[in-house]
Amino acid sequence: MKISLLKFIEGKEKKLEIKKNIENLNIEGITFTELVKISLEIYKVDDDINGSIEVEFEYTEECSRCLKKYTNKIIDKADIFISSSKDELEDESVDYYNILQKNGEINIEDLLKEIFNINRPLKPLCSVNCKGLCPKCGVNLNEEDCNCDNEKIDPRMGKLKELLDKEV
Ligand SMILES: [Zn+2]
Ligand SMILES: [Zn+2]
């Protein structure tokens, strides 16, 4: 997935806004439901390019508690450094970088993956109040109540629990 930066390099434009289909990014468990919005702004062009990038993803994934698919949005804005030589990248303290190819294009596939993976929640939740699944019967407790008594402790275990509680 490539973007041409020739217009920036020639100084004709400072800002680029595009939408791309990223279904083929192939991130496990993720379905992108909208085109990704990318906004690229350029501050300085020498041999290298300094700028900022803003990316907006909309996708569905499974809630880690109730296992239901839900829609989420990630927006990230960060500095980007686009270098014509790989060697310079090591020292740069910017958030993201990319390699400027000889024809004035950059390939943004890995960059998009990186931005997505840095920002995605480690424990995805459909809602902070998600009640999850009943550990006994498996119903989605957001949708229905069940008759399982999940608080109840086996009387034979009661003594053990008392002891454990004292330890804490
Ligand atoms: Zn949930
Ligand atoms: Zn239950």
mmCIF file of C-alpha atoms and ligand atoms in Angstrom:
data_model
loop_
_atom_site.group_PDB
_atom_site.id
_atom_site.type_symbol
_atom_site.label_atom_id
_atom_site.label_comp_id
_atom_site.label_asym_id
_atom_site.label_seq_id
_atom_site.Cartn_x
_atom_site.Cartn_y
_atom_site.Cartn_z
ATOM 1 C CA MET A 1 0.000 0.000 0.000
ATOM 2 C CA LYS A 2 1.837 3.040 -1.276
ATOM 3 C CA ILE A 3 1.446 6.815 -1.130
ATOM 4 C CA SER A 4 3.300 9.217 -3.407
ATOM 5 C CA LEU A 5 4.928 12.153 -1.642
ATOM 6 C CA LEU A 6 6.113 13.847 -4.838
ATOM 7 C CA LYS A 7 3.775 16.796 -4.397
ATOM 8 C CA PHE A 8 5.223 17.422 -0.938
ATOM 9 C CA ILE A 9 8.772 17.083 -2.143
ATOM 10 C CA GLU A 10 8.115 19.564 -4.939
ATOM 11 C CA GLY A 11 6.565 21.893 -2.371
ATOM 12 C CA LYS A 12 3.157 21.944 -4.032
ATOM 13 C CA GLU A 13 1.274 20.628 -1.048
ATOM 14 C CA LYS A 14 1.610 20.509 2.718
ATOM 15 C CA LYS A 15 -1.293 18.316 3.635
ATOM 16 C CA LEU A 16 -2.695 15.099 2.278
ATOM 17 C CA GLU A 17 -5.904 13.398 3.332
ATOM 18 C CA ILE A 18 -6.724 9.959 2.055
ATOM 19 C CA LYS A 19 -8.926 7.012 2.834
ATOM 20 C CA LYS A 20 -7.704 3.508 2.187
ATOM 21 C CA ASN A 21 -9.189 0.088 2.280
ATOM 22 C CA ILE A 22 -7.116 -1.933 4.743
ATOM 23 C CA GLU A 23 -9.038 -5.188 4.851
ATOM 24 C CA ASN A 24 -5.872 -6.913 3.754
ATOM 25 C CA LEU A 25 -3.814 -5.771 6.757
ATOM 26 C CA ASN A 26 -4.631 -9.171 8.250
ATOM 27 C CA ILE A 27 -4.495 -8.466 11.958
ATOM 28 C CA GLU A 28 -5.793 -11.476 13.830
ATOM 29 C CA GLY A 29 -9.252 -11.054 15.311
ATOM 30 C CA ILE A 30 -9.777 -7.613 13.764
ATOM 31 C CA THR A 31 -12.281 -6.674 11.066
ATOM 32 C CA PHE A 32 -11.933 -3.157 9.731
ATOM 33 C CA THR A 33 -15.421 -1.802 9.141
ATOM 34 C CA GLU A 34 -14.529 1.556 7.589
ATOM 35 C CA LEU A 35 -11.808 2.814 5.314
ATOM 36 C CA VAL A 36 -8.856 3.995 7.359
ATOM 37 C CA LYS A 37 -8.501 7.785 7.355
ATOM 38 C CA ILE A 38 -4.954 9.041 7.020
ATOM 39 C CA SER A 39 -3.964 12.657 7.267
ATOM 40 C CA LEU A 40 -0.361 13.540 6.584
ATOM 41 C CA GLU A 41 1.082 16.980 7.193
ATOM 42 C CA ILE A 42 4.570 18.012 6.200
ATOM 43 C CA TYR A 43 6.677 20.573 8.077
ATOM 44 C CA LYS A 44 10.041 20.338 6.456
ATOM 45 C CA VAL A 45 11.521 18.732 3.369
ATOM 46 C CA ASP A 46 15.264 18.313 2.900
ATOM 47 C CA ASP A 47 16.689 15.002 1.923
ATOM 48 C CA ASP A 48 14.377 13.779 4.634
ATOM 49 C CA ILE A 49 10.844 14.764 5.500
ATOM 50 C CA ASN A 50 9.492 15.822 8.885
ATOM 51 C CA GLY A 51 5.804 15.834 9.496
ATOM 52 C CA SER A 52 2.895 14.522 11.458
ATOM 53 C CA ILE A 53 0.472 11.754 10.757
ATOM 54 C CA GLU A 54 -3.045 11.223 12.043
ATOM 55 C CA VAL A 55 -4.761 7.901 11.535
ATOM 56 C CA GLU A 56 -8.296 6.841 12.333
ATOM 57 C CA PHE A 57 -9.294 3.176 12.404
ATOM 58 C CA GLU A 58 -12.765 1.769 12.907
ATOM 59 C CA TYR A 59 -13.046 -1.951 13.511
ATOM 60 C CA THR A 60 -14.809 -4.748 15.314
ATOM 61 C CA GLU A 61 -13.273 -7.281 17.650
ATOM 62 C CA GLU A 62 -14.316 -9.682 20.362
ATOM 63 C CA CYS A 63 -14.832 -8.421 23.910
ATOM 64 C CA SER A 64 -12.405 -10.266 26.190
ATOM 65 C CA ARG A 65 -15.092 -10.718 28.866
ATOM 66 C CA CYS A 66 -18.354 -11.540 27.089
ATOM 67 C CA LEU A 67 -16.818 -12.655 23.756
ATOM 68 C CA LYS A 68 -19.288 -10.575 21.763
ATOM 69 C CA LYS A 69 -18.122 -8.514 18.792
ATOM 70 C CA TYR A 70 -18.178 -4.790 19.335
ATOM 71 C CA THR A 71 -17.089 -1.737 17.350
ATOM 72 C CA ASN A 72 -14.149 0.354 18.422
ATOM 73 C CA LYS A 73 -12.296 3.370 17.111
ATOM 74 C CA ILE A 74 -8.636 4.242 17.372
ATOM 75 C CA ILE A 75 -7.295 7.697 16.582
ATOM 76 C CA ASP A 76 -3.622 8.468 16.848
ATOM 77 C CA LYS A 77 -1.684 11.573 15.941
ATOM 78 C CA ALA A 78 2.081 11.525 16.067
ATOM 79 C CA ASP A 79 5.269 12.854 14.568
ATOM 80 C CA ILE A 80 6.697 11.054 11.614
ATOM 81 C CA PHE A 81 10.134 11.126 10.097
ATOM 82 C CA ILE A 82 10.540 9.957 6.535
ATOM 83 C CA SER A 83 14.112 9.278 5.638
ATOM 84 C CA SER A 84 15.719 8.517 2.322
ATOM 85 C CA SER A 85 18.344 6.426 4.044
ATOM 86 C CA LYS A 86 17.819 3.555 6.442
ATOM 87 C CA ASP A 87 20.906 4.421 8.510
ATOM 88 C CA GLU A 88 19.487 7.666 9.840
ATOM 89 C CA LEU A 89 16.484 6.022 11.407
ATOM 90 C CA GLU A 90 18.365 4.641 14.396
ATOM 91 C CA ASP A 91 18.936 8.008 16.071
ATOM 92 C CA GLU A 92 15.556 9.542 15.486
ATOM 93 C CA SER A 93 13.422 9.980 18.550
ATOM 94 C CA VAL A 94 10.142 10.407 16.669
ATOM 95 C CA ASP A 95 7.169 8.163 17.141
ATOM 96 C CA TYR A 96 7.011 6.697 13.664
ATOM 97 C CA TYR A 97 9.261 6.599 10.681
ATOM 98 C CA ASN A 98 9.253 5.415 7.131
ATOM 99 C CA ILE A 99 11.603 5.038 4.216
ATOM 100 C CA LEU A 100 11.307 7.355 1.255
ATOM 101 C CA GLN A 101 11.770 5.344 -1.896
ATOM 102 C CA LYS A 102 13.606 6.640 -4.952
ATOM 103 C CA ASN A 103 10.355 7.305 -6.817
ATOM 104 C CA GLY A 104 9.064 9.527 -4.000
ATOM 105 C CA GLU A 105 6.695 6.938 -2.574
ATOM 106 C CA ILE A 106 6.373 5.483 0.890
ATOM 107 C CA ASN A 107 4.879 2.125 1.749
ATOM 108 C CA ILE A 108 2.503 2.595 4.654
ATOM 109 C CA GLU A 109 1.385 -0.966 5.300
ATOM 110 C CA ASP A 110 3.817 -1.720 8.132
ATOM 111 C CA LEU A 111 3.347 1.780 9.510
ATOM 112 C CA LEU A 112 -0.417 1.308 9.749
ATOM 113 C CA LYS A 113 0.043 -2.047 11.436
ATOM 114 C CA GLU A 114 2.455 -0.516 13.919
ATOM 115 C CA ILE A 115 0.132 2.381 14.756
ATOM 116 C CA PHE A 116 -2.788 0.009 15.164
ATOM 117 C CA ASN A 117 -0.924 -2.457 17.367
ATOM 118 C CA ILE A 118 0.530 0.236 19.630
ATOM 119 C CA ASN A 119 -2.923 1.717 20.245
ATOM 120 C CA ARG A 120 -5.191 -1.317 20.440
ATOM 121 C CA PRO A 121 -6.428 -2.245 23.910
ATOM 122 C CA LEU A 122 -4.651 -5.176 25.523
ATOM 123 C CA LYS A 123 -7.901 -6.284 27.105
ATOM 124 C CA PRO A 124 -10.653 -5.262 24.696
ATOM 125 C CA LEU A 125 -13.967 -4.550 26.441
ATOM 126 C CA CYS A 126 -17.350 -3.847 24.850
ATOM 127 C CA SER A 127 -18.001 -1.603 27.855
ATOM 128 C CA VAL A 128 -16.171 -0.914 31.114
ATOM 129 C CA ASN A 129 -19.244 -2.332 32.835
ATOM 130 C CA CYS A 130 -19.324 -5.539 30.823
ATOM 131 C CA LYS A 131 -20.472 -8.310 33.152
ATOM 132 C CA GLY A 132 -18.974 -11.081 31.068
ATOM 133 C CA LEU A 133 -20.135 -14.667 30.921
ATOM 134 C CA CYS A 134 -21.406 -16.749 33.811
ATOM 135 C CA PRO A 135 -18.535 -19.097 34.675
ATOM 136 C CA LYS A 136 -21.023 -21.895 35.328
ATOM 137 C CA CYS A 137 -23.653 -21.824 32.600
ATOM 138 C CA GLY A 138 -21.978 -19.502 30.108
ATOM 139 C CA VAL A 139 -24.842 -17.048 29.490
ATOM 140 C CA ASN A 140 -23.929 -13.497 28.579
ATOM 141 C CA LEU A 141 -24.731 -11.685 31.839
ATOM 142 C CA ASN A 142 -25.154 -8.388 29.957
ATOM 143 C CA GLU A 143 -28.150 -9.878 28.184
ATOM 144 C CA GLU A 144 -29.779 -12.140 30.747
ATOM 145 C CA ASP A 145 -29.556 -13.260 34.349
ATOM 146 C CA CYS A 146 -29.028 -16.871 35.204
ATOM 147 C CA ASN A 147 -29.878 -18.873 38.286
ATOM 148 C CA CYS A 148 -26.353 -19.888 39.117
ATOM 149 C CA ASP A 149 -25.110 -18.683 42.453
ATOM 150 C CA ASN A 150 -21.579 -17.687 41.681
ATOM 151 C CA GLU A 151 -20.876 -16.212 45.097
ATOM 152 C CA LYS A 152 -21.777 -19.343 46.998
ATOM 153 C CA ILE A 153 -18.926 -21.317 48.436
ATOM 154 C CA ASP A 154 -18.983 -25.037 48.929
ATOM 155 C CA PRO A 155 -19.370 -25.510 52.722
ATOM 156 C CA ARG A 156 -16.485 -27.956 52.747
ATOM 157 C CA MET A 157 -14.312 -25.176 51.339
ATOM 158 C CA GLY A 158 -15.584 -22.609 53.839
ATOM 159 C CA LYS A 159 -12.976 -23.356 56.482
ATOM 160 C CA LEU A 160 -10.222 -23.197 53.913
ATOM 161 C CA LYS A 161 -11.454 -19.839 52.681
ATOM 162 C CA GLU A 162 -11.493 -18.492 56.221
ATOM 163 C CA LEU A 163 -7.884 -19.502 56.600
ATOM 164 C CA LEU A 164 -6.917 -17.996 53.263
ATOM 165 C CA ASP A 165 -8.667 -14.757 54.140
ATOM 166 C CA LYS A 166 -6.663 -14.526 57.352
ATOM 167 C CA GLU A 167 -3.444 -14.930 55.429
ATOM 168 C CA VAL A 168 -4.138 -11.823 53.316
HETATM 169 ZN ZN ZN B 1 -18.317 -7.537 26.839
HETATM 170 ZN ZN ZN B 2 -25.112 -19.082 35.140
#
